PDB file of C-alpha atoms in Angstrom:
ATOM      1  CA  UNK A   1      48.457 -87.737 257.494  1.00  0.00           C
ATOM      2  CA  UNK A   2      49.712 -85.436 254.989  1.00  0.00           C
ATOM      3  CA  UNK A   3      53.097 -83.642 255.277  1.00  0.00           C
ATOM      4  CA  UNK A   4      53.394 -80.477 253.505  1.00  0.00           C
ATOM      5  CA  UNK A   5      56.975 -78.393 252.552  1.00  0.00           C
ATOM      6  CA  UNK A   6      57.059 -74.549 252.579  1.00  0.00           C
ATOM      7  CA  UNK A   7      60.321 -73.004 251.208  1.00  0.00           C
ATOM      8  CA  UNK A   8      61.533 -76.016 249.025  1.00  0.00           C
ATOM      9  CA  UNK A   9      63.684 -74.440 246.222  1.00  0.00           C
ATOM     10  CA  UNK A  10      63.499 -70.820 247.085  1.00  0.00           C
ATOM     11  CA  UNK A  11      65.719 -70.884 250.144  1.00  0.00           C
ATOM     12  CA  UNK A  12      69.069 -69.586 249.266  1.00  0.00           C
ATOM     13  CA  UNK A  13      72.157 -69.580 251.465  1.00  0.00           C
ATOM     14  CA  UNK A  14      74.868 -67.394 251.491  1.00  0.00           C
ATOM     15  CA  UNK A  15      76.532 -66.185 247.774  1.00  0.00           C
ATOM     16  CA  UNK A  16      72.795 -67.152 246.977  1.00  0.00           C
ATOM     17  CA  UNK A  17      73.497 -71.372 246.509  1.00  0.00           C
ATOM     18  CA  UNK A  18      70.562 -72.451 246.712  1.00  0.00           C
ATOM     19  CA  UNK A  19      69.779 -75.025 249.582  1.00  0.00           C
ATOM     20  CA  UNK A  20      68.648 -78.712 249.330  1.00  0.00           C
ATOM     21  CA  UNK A  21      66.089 -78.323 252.215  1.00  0.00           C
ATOM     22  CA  UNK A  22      62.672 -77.248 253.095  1.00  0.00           C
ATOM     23  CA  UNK A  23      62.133 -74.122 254.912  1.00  0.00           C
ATOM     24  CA  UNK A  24      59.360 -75.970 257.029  1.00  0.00           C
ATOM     25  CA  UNK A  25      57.842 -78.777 257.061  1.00  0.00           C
ATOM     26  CA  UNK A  26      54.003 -79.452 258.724  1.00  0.00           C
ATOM     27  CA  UNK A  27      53.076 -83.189 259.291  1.00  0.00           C
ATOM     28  CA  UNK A  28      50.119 -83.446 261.998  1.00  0.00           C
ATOM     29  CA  UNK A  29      49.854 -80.155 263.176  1.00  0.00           C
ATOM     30  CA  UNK A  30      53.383 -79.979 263.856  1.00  0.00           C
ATOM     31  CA  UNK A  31      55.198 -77.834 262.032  1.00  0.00           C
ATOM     32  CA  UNK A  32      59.397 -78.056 262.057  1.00  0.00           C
ATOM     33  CA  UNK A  33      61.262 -75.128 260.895  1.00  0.00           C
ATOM     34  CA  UNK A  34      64.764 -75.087 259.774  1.00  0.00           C
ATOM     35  CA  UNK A  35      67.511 -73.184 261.484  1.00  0.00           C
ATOM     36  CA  UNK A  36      67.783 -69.747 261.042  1.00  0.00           C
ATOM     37  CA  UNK A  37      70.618 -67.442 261.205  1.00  0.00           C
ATOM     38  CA  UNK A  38      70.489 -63.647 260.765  1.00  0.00           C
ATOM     39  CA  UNK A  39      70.380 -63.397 256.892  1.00  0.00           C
ATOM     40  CA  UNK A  40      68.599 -61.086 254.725  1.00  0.00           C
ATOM     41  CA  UNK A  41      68.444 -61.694 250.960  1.00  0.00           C
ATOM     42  CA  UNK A  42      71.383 -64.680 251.163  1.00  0.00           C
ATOM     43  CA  UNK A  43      73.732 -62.172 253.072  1.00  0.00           C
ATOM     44  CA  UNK A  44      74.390 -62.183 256.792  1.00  0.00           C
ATOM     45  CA  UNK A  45      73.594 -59.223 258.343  1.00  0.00           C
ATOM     46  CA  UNK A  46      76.443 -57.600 260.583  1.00  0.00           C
ATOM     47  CA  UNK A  47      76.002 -56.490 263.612  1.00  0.00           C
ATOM     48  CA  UNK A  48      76.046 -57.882 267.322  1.00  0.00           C
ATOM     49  CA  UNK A  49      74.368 -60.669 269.367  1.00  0.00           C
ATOM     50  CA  UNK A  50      71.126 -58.524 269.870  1.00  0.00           C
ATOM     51  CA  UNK A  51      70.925 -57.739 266.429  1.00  0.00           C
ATOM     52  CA  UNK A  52      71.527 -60.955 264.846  1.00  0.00           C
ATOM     53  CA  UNK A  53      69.526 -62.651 267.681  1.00  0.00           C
ATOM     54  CA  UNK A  54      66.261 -60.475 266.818  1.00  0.00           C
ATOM     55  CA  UNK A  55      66.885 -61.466 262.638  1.00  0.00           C
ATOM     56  CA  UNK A  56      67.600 -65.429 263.443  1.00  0.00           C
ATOM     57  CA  UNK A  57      64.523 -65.331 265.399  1.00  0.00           C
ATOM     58  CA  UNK A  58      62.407 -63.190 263.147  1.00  0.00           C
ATOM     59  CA  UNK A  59      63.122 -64.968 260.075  1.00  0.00           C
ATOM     60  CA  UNK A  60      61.453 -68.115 262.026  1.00  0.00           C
ATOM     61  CA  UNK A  61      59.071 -66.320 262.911  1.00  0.00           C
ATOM     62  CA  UNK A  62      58.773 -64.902 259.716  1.00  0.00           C
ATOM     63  CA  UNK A  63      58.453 -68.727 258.107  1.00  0.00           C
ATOM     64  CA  UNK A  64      55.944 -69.944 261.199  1.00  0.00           C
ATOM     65  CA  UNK A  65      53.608 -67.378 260.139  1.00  0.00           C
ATOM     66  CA  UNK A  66      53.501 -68.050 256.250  1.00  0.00           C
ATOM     67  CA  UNK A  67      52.617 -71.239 256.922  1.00  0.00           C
ATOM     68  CA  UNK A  68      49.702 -69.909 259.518  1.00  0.00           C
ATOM     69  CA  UNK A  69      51.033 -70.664 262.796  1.00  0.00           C
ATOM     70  CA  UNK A  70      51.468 -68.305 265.655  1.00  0.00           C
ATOM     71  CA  UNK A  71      54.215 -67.445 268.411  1.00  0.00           C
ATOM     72  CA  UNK A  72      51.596 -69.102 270.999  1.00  0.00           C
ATOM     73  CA  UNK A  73      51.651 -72.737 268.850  1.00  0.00           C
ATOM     74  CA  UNK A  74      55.676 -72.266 269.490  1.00  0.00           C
ATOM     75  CA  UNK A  75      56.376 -75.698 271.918  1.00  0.00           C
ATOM     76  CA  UNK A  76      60.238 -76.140 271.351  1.00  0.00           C
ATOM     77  CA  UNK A  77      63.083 -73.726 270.751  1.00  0.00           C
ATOM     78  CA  UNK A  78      66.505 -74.347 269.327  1.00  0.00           C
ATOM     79  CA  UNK A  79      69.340 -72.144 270.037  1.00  0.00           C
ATOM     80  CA  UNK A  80      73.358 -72.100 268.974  1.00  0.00           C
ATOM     81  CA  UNK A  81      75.641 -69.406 270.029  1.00  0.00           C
ATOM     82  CA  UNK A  82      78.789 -69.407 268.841  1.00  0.00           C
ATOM     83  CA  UNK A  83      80.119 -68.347 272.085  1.00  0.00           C
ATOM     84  CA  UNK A  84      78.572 -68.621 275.781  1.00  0.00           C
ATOM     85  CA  UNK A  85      79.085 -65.063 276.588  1.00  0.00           C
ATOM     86  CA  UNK A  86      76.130 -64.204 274.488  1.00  0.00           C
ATOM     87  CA  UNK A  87      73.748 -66.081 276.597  1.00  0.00           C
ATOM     88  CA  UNK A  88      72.333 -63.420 278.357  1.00  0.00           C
ATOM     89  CA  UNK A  89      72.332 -60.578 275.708  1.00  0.00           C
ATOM     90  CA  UNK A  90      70.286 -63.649 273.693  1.00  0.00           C
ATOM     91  CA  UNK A  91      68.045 -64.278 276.597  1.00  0.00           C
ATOM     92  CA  UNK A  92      66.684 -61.105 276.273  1.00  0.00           C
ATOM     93  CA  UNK A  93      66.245 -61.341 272.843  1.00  0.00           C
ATOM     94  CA  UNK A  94      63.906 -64.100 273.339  1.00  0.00           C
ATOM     95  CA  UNK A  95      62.160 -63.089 275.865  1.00  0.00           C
ATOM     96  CA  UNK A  96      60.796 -59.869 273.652  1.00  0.00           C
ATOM     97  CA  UNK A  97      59.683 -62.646 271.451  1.00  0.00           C
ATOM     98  CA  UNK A  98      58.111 -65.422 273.536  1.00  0.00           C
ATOM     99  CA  UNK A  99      57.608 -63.744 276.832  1.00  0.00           C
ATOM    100  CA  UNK A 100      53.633 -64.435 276.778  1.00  0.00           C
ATOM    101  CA  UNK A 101      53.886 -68.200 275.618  1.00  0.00           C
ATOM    102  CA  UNK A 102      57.713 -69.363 276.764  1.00  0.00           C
ATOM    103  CA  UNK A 103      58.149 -72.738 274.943  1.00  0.00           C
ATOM    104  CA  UNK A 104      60.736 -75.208 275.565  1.00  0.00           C
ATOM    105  CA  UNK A 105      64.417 -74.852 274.858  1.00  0.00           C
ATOM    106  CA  UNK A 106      68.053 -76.005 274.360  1.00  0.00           C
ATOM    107  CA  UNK A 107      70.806 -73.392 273.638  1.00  0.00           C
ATOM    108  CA  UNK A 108      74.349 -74.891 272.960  1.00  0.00           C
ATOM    109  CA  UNK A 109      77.715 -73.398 271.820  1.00  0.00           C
ATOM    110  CA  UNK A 110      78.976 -74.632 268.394  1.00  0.00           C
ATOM    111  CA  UNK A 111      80.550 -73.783 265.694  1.00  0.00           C
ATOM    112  CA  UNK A 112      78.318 -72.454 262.892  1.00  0.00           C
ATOM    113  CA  UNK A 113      78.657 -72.929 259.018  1.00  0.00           C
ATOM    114  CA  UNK A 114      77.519 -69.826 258.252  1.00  0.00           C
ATOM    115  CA  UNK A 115      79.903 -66.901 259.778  1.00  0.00           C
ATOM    116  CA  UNK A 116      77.337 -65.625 262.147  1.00  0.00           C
ATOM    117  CA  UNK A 117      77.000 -65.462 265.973  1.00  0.00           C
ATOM    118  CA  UNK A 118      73.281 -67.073 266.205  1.00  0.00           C
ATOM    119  CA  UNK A 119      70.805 -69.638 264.568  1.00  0.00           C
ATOM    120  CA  UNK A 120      67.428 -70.484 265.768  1.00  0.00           C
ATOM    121  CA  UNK A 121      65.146 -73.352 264.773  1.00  0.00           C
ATOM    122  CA  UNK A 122      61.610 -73.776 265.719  1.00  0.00           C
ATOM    123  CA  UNK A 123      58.400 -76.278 266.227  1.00  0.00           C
ATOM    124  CA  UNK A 124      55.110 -75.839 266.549  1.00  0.00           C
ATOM    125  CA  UNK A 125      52.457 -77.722 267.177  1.00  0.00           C
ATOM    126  CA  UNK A 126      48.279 -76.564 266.858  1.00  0.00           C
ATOM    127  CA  UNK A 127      46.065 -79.723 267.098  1.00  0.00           C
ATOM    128  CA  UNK A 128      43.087 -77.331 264.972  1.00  0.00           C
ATOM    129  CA  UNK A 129      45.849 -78.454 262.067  1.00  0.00           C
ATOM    130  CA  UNK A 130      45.843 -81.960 262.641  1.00  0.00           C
ATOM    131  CA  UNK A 131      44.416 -83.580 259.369  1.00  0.00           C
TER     132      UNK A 131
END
């Protein structure tokens, strides 16, 4: 089995460090992507929970697709809020994205590094992939 790394030294974080981690990572048709949080060139983008939700989410997305998945090989979503009262307003977030394939998921409160309200990670799994 071969594991392959998309993203490894062009991710950048916020101030644009660069970060010591893959963006994804495939091994046996499963692909892992990294948490997400609603940034746009190495900046956070303001806004509320339903905007940052739909950019955390996208940016996932975004990465899933580059490395030719789809939002229907999606089988497990992570989710951190940095305060329960988003919940809902994040709930329907998702749902825009993943209401024809729902996968699996965990959503916990926690304090973030990055000084956002949301980050998202991802994996997929499409046995066509499996080498």
């Amino acid at each position: 089995m071969s594991i392959k790394r998309y993203g490894v030294g062009d991710s950048t974080g916020t101030g644009g460090q660069r970060l010591p981690f893959a963006k994804a990572v495939e091994a046996g048709g499963w692909l892992y992507v990294s948490g997400q949080t609603p940034m746009k060139d190495g900046e956070v983008v303001e806004g509320g929970i339903i905007e940052q939700s739909r950019l955390a989410i996208q940016n996932c997305v975004d990465i899933m697709e580059s490395a030719g998945y789809t939002l229907a090989d999606v089988v497990h979503v992570k989710v951190f809020l940095t305060d329960a009262r988003y919940f809902q307003s994040f709930n329907q977030v998702f749902s825009e994205f993943f209401a024809d394939h729902p996968p699996a998921r965990v959503c916990c409160v926690a304090d973030l590094v990055v000084d956002c309200k949301v980050e998202v990670d991802l994996t997929c799994y499409n046995a066509e992939r499996v080498k």
